[in-house]
Coordinates of C-alpha atoms and ligand atoms in Angstrom, one line a residue:
X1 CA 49.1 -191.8 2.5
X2 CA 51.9 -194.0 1.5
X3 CA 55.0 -193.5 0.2
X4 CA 54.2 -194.3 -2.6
X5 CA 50.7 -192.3 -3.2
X6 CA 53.1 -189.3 -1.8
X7 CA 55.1 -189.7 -5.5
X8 CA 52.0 -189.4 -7.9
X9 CA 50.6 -185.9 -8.7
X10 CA 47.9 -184.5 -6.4
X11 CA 48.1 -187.3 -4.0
X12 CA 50.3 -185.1 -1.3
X13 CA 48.5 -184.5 2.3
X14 CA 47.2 -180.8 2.0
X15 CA 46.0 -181.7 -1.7
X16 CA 44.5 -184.7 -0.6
X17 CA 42.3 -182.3 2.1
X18 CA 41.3 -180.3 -0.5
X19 CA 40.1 -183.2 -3.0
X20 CA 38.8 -185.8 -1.1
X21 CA 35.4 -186.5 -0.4
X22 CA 34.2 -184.6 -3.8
X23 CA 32.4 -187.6 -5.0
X24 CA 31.2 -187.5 -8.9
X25 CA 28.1 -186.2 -9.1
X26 CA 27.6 -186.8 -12.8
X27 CA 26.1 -184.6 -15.9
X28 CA 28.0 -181.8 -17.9
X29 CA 28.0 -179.6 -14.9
X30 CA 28.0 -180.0 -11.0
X31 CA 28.8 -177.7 -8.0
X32 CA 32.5 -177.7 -6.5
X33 CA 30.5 -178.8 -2.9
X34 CA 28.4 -181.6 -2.2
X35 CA 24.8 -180.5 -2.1
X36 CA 22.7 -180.7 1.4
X37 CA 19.8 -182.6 1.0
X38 CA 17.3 -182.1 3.9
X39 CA 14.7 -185.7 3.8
X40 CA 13.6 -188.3 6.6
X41 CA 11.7 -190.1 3.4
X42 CA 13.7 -191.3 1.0
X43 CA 11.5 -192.2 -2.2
X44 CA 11.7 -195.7 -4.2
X45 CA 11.2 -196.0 -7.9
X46 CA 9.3 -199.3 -7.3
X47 CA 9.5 -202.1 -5.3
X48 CA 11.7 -204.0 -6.9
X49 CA 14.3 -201.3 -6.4
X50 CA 13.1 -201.5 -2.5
X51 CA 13.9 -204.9 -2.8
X52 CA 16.9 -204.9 -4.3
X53 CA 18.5 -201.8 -2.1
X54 CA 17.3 -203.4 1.5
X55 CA 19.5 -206.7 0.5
X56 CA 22.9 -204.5 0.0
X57 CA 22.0 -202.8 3.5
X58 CA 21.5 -206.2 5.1
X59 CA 24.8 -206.9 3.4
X60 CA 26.5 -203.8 5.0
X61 CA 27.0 -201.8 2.3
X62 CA 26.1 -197.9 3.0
X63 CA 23.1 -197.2 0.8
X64 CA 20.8 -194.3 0.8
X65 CA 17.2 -195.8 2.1
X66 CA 16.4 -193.7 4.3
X67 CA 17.5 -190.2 6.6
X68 CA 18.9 -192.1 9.2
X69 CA 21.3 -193.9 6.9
X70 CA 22.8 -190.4 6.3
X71 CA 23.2 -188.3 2.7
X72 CA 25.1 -187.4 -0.2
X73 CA 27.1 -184.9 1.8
X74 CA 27.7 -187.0 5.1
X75 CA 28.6 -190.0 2.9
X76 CA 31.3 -187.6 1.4
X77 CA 32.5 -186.3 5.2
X78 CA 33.0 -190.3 5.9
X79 CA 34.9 -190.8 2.8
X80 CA 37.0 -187.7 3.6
X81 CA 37.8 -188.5 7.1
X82 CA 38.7 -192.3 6.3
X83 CA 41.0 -191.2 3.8
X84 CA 42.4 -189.1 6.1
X85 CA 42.9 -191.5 9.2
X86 CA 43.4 -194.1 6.5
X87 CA 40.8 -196.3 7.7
X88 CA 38.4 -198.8 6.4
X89 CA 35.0 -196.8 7.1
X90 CA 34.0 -193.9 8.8
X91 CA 30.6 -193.0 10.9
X92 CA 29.4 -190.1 12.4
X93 CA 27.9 -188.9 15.4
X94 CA 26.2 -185.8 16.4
X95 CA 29.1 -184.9 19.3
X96 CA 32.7 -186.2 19.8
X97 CA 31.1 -187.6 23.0
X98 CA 28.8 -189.7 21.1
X99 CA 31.5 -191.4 19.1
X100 CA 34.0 -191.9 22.2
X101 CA 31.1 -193.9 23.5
X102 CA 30.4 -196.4 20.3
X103 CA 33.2 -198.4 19.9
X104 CA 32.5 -198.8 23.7
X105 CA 29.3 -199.8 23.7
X106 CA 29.2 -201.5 20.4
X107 CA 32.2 -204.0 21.0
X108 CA 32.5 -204.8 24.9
X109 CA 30.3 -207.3 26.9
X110 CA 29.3 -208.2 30.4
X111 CA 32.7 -210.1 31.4
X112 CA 35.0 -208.1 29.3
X113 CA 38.4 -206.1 30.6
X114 CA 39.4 -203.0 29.4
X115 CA 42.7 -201.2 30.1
X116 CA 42.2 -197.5 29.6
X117 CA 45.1 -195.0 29.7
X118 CA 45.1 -192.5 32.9
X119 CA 45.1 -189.3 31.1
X120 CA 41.9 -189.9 28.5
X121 CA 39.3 -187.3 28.1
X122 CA 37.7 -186.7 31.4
X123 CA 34.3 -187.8 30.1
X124 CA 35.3 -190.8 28.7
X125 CA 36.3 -191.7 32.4
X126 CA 32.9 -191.2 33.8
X127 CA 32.0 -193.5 30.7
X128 CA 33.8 -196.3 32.3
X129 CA 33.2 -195.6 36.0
X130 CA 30.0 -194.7 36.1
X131 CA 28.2 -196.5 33.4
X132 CA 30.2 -199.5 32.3
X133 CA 31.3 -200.4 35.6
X134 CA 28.1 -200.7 36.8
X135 CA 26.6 -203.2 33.5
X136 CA 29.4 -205.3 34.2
X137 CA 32.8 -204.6 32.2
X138 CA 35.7 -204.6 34.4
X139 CA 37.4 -201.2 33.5
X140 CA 41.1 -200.7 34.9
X141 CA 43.2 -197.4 34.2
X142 CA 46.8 -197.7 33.4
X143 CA 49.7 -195.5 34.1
X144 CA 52.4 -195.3 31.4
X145 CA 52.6 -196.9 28.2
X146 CA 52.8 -200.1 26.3
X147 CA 55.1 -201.8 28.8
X148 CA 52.5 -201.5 31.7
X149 CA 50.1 -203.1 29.1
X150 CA 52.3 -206.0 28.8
X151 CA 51.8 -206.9 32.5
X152 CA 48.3 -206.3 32.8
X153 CA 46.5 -207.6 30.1
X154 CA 44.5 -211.1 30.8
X155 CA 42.4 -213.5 28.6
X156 CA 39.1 -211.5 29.5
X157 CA 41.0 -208.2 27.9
X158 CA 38.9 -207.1 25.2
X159 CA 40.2 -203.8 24.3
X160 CA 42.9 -200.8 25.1
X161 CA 41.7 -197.4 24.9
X162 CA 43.8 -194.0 25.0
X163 CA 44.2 -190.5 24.0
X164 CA 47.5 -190.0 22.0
X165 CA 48.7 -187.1 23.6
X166 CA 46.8 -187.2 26.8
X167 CA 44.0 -185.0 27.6
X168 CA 45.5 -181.5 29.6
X169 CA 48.6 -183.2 29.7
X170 CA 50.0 -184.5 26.7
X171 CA 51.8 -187.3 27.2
X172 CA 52.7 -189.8 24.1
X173 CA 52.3 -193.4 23.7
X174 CA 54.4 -195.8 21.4
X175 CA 51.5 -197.2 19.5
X176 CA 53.4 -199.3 17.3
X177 CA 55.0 -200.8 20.5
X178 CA 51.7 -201.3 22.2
X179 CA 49.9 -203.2 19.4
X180 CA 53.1 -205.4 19.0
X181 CA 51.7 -206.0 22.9
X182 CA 48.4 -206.6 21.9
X183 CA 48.7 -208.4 19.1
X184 CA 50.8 -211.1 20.5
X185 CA 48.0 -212.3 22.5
X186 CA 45.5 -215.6 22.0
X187 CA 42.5 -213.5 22.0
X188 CA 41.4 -210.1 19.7
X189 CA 42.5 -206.8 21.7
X190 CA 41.3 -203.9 19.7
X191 CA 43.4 -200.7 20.4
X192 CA 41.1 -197.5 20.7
X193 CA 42.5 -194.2 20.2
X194 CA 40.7 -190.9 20.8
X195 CA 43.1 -189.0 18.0
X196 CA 41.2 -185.5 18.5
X197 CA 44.4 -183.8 18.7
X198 CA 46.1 -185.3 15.9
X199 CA 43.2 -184.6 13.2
X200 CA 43.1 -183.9 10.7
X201 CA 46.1 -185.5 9.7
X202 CA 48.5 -184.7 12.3
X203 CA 48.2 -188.7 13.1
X204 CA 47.0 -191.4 11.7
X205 CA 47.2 -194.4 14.6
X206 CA 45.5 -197.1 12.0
X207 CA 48.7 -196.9 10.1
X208 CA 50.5 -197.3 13.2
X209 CA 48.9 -200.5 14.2
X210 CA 45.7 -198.9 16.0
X211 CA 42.2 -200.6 15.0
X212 CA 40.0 -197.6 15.9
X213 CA 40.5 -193.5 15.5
X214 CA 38.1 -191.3 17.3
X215 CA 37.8 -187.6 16.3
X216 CA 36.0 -184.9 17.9
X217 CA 35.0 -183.2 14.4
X218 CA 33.5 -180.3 16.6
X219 CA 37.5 -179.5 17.4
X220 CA 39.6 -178.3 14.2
X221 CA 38.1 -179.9 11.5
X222 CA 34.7 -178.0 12.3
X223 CA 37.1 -175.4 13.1
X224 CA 34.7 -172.6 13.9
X225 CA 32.8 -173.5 17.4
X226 CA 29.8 -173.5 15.8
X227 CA 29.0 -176.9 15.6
X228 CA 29.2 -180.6 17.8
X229 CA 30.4 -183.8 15.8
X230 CA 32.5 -186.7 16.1
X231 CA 33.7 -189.4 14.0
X232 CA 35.2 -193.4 14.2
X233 CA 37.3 -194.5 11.6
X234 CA 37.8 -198.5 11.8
X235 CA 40.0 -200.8 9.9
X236 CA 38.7 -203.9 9.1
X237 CA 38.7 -205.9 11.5
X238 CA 35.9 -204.0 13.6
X239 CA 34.3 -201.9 11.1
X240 CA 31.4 -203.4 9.6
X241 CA 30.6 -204.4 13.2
X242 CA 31.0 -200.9 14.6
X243 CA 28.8 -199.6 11.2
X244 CA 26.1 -202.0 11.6
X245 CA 25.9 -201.1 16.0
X246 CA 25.5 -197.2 14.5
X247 CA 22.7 -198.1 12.7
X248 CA 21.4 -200.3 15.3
X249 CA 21.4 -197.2 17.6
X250 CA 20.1 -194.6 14.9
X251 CA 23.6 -193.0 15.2
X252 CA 23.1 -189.9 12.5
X253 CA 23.9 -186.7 11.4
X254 CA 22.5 -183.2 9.8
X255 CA 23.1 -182.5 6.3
X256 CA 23.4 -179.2 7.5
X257 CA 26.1 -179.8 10.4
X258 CA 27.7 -182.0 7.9
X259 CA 28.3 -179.5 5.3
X260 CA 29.9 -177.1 7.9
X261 CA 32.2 -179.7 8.9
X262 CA 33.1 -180.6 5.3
X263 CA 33.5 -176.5 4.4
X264 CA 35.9 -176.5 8.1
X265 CA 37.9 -179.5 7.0
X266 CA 39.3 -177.7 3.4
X267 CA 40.7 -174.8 5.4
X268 CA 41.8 -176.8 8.4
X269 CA 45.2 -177.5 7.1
X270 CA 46.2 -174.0 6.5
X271 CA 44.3 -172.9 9.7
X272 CA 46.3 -176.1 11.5
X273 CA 49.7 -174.2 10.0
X274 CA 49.3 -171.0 11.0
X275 CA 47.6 -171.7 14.8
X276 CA 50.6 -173.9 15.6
X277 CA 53.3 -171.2 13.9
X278 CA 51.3 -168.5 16.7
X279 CA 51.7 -171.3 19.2
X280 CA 54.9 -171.9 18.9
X281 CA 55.8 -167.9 19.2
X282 CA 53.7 -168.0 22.5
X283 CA 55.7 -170.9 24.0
X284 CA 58.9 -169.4 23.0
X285 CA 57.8 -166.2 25.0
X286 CA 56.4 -168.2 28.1
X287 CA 59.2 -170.4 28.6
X288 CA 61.7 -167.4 29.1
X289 CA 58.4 -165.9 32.3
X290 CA 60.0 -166.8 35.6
X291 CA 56.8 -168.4 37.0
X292 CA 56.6 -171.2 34.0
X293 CA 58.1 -174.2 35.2
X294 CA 57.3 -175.9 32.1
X295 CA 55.3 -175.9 28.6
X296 CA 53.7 -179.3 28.1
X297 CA 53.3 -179.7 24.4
X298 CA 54.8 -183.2 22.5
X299 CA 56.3 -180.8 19.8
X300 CA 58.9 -179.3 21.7
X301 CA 62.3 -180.7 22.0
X302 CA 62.6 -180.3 25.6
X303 CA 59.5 -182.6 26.2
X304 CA 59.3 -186.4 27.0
X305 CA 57.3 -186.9 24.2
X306 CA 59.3 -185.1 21.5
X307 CA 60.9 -188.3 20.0
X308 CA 57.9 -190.4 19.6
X309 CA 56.0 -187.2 18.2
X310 CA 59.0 -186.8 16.1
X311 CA 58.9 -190.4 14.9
X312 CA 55.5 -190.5 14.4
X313 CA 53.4 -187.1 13.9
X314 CA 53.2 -185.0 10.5
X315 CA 53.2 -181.8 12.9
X316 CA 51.4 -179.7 15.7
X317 CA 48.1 -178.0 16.3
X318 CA 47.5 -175.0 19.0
X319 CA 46.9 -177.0 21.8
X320 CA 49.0 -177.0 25.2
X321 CA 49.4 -176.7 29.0
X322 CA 51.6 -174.2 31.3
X323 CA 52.6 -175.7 34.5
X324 CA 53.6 -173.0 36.7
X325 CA 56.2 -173.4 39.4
X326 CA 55.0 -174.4 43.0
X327 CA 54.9 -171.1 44.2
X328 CA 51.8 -170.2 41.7
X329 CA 49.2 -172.1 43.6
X330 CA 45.6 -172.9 42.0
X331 CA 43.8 -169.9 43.2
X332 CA 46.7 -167.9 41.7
X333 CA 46.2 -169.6 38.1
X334 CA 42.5 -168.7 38.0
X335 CA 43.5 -165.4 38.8
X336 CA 45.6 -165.2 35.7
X337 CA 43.1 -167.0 33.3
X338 CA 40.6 -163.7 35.0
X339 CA 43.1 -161.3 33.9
X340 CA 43.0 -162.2 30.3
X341 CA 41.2 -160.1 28.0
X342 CA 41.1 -161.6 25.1
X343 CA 41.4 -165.3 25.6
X344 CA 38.1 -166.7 26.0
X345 CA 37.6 -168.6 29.4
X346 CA 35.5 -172.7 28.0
X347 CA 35.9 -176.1 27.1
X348 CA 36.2 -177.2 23.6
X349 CA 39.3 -175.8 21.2
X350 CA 40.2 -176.5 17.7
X351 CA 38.1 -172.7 16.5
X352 CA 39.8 -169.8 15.2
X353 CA 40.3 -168.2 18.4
X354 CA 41.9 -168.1 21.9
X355 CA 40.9 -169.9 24.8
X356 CA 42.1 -170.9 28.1
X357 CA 40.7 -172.9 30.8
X358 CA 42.2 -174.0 34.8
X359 CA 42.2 -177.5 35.7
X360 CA 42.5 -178.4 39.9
X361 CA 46.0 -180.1 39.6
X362 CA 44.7 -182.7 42.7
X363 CA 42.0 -183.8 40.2
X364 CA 44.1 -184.2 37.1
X365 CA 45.0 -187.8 36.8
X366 CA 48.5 -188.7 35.1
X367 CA 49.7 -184.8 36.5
X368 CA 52.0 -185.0 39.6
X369 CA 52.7 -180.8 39.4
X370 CA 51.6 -178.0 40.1
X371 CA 48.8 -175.6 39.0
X372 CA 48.1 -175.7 35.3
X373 CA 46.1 -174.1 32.8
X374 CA 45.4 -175.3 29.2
X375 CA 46.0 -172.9 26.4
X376 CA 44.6 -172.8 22.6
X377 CA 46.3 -170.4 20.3
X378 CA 43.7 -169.0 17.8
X379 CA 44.7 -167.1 14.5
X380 CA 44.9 -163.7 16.4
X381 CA 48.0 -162.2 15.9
X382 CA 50.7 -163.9 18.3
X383 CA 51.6 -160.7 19.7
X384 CA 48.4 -159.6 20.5
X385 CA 48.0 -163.1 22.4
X386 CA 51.3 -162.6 23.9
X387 CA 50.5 -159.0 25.2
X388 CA 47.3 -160.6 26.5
X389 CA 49.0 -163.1 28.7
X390 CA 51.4 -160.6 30.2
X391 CA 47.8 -159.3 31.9
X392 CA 48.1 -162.9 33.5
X393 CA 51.6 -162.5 34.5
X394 CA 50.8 -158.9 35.9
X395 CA 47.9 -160.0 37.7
X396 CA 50.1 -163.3 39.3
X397 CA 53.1 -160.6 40.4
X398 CA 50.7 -157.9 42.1
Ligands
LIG401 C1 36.3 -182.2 22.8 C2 36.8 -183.6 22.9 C3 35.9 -184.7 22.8 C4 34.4 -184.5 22.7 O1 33.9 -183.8 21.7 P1 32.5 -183.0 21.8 O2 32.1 -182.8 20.4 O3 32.8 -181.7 22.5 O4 31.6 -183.9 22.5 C5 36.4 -186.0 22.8 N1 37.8 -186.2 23.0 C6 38.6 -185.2 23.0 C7 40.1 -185.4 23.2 C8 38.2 -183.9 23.0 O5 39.0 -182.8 23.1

């Protein structure tokens, strides 16, 4: 939101979460949620309307012809989220997975460079390595920020992708910096930014000069870990290309799974609030543990990050990684993770509860330290979490 929509009544970010996406739905009376409607079919009046609607979906508007072009209550999750990421259109995908690998596959050709950042999400990696690599798009991972774009970006580059922080280890990029790199250049270089952690509303990079937004909806907007989704919000100078390649590809939703997400996405601001309040309680009491060497998470002062997080984030989630001091080796750190009760040991994060999960430092690309293990704070309370990691610190010292 601007400045400017920040002055008027009911246009403030946490009202904003709770309005948008309503939709009219007409008559004297309605329900406060968009209904789900469950149809593969959906039925014409006559022909003429047939007619009439298959000319505005040849046009690229979104119209309701049939299941795959989605429903009442995923068009009002798009509208939502490209509010939110203050984008020009939203589509949806049935895993975060699915829409990290669309603006991929929809935009780049045989021929095309790409610089992707070292620390994205693992599985975006083997994306590149393993499946464009081999159809031809010359994929090259970059170290650092913006100013190691500068000096490797050619005439065949086609996009930049990264995660703002990094995956595990949370490093930030200047994005406003890097597309004043990109866009200084003869040909289009669309910037790609897997914005998971920052959603919802946390950070919006198309306001910072981004062209692309991932979310994994299955993290805090879902909120719950009981459902997979993802989103891409585009502005407009790749959206209707990066709509029309989804419906190309039969790229849909549930109703159902849609709903959820919508029902997640109300709460997740005060759910956002109170997970990073906890988190911040737990890194104050892990800093002070002798075998912490450091907490990586952009929102504290003491990290690199801070200032850019400071510049451009509206705040912090839940999310963060202890680096323990050389003398903890890997083996060690799995040992600790084993000796918490209540934290759950799996992927994923962004639910209402605890998790933790080891990563083999010699695997972890961007990470020059030593063993590490990735925290999410759930909305237990923090003393309860913190009594639970002193098991880990018991188990490390016996
Ligand atoms: C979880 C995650 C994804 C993938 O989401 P899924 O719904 O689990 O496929 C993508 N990017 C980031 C940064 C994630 O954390």
């Amino acid at each position: 939101m601007s400045d400017d929509d920040k002055q008027r009544p009911g246009s403030r970010p946490s009202t904003r979460l709770v309005h948008t996406g309503r939709g009219h739905l007409g008559g004297d009376t309605s329900p406060v949620n968009p209904p789900i409607t469950r149809t593969s079919t959906v039925l014409y009046r006559n022909t003429s309307v047939r007619t009439t609607i298959a000319a505005r979906k040849a046009a690229g508007e979104r119209v309701w012809n049939y299941g795959t072009a989605g429903s009442a209550v995923s068009f009002a999750l798009e509208d939502a989220i490209t509010e939110i990421e203050g984008g020009a259109r939203t589509m949806l995908f049935g895993s975060g997975l699915a829409a990290v690998a669309h603006p991929l596959l929809a935009i780049l050709k045989p021929g095309d460079h790409v610089l992707f950042a070292e620390t994205i999400y693992q599985p975006a990696r083997t994306l590149a390595t393993d499946y464009l690599t081999p159809r031809g798009i010359d994929c090259e991972f970059y170290t650092g920020g913006h100013a190691e774009v500068a000096t490797r970006i050619r005439p065949q580059t086609r996009m930049v992708y990264l995660d703002n922080p990094g995956s595990i280890v949370f490093d930030i990029q200047d994005m406003p910096a890097l597309a004043a790199v990109c866009k200084g250049r003869g040909r289009d270089i669309l910037i790609t930014v897997d914005n998971t952690w920052g959603a919802p509303g946390l950070y919006r990079p198309l306001t910072l000069g981004a062209d692309i937004s991932i979310v994994a909806v299955t993290k805090y907007i879902a909120g719950h870990s009981d459902l997979l989704m993802g989103s891409v919000t585009a502005n407009t100078r790749c959206a209707d290309l990066l709509y029309r390649a989804a419906g190309i590809l039969g790229q849909v939703v549930s109703p159902d799974d849609a709903y959820t997400a919508l029902r997640g996405l109300r709460t997740a601001n005060a759910r956002l609030k109170m997970q990073a309040a906890n988190a911040r309680t737990v890194i104050d009491w892990l800093q002070a543990e002798p075998e912490v060497e450091r907490i990586l998470y952009p929102a504290l002062e003491t990290d690199p990050g801070y200032a850019l997080w400071k510049r451009d984030f509206h705040g912090a989630n839940s999310l963060f990684s202890l680096a323990f001091k050389p003398s903890v080796t890997a083996a060690d750190a799995n040992r600790f993770v084993d000796a918490l009760r209540m934290f759950g040991i799996g992927a994923s994060w962004g639910g209402y509860e605890s998790l933790a999960l080891t990563y083999p430092p010699e695997r972890l690309k961007g990470w020059h330290g030593g063993a590490l293990v990735r925290l999410h704070v759930g909305l237990e309370d923090p003393a309860d979490v913190i009594a639970d990691l002193e098991l880990g610190f018991r188990a490390l010292r016996s």
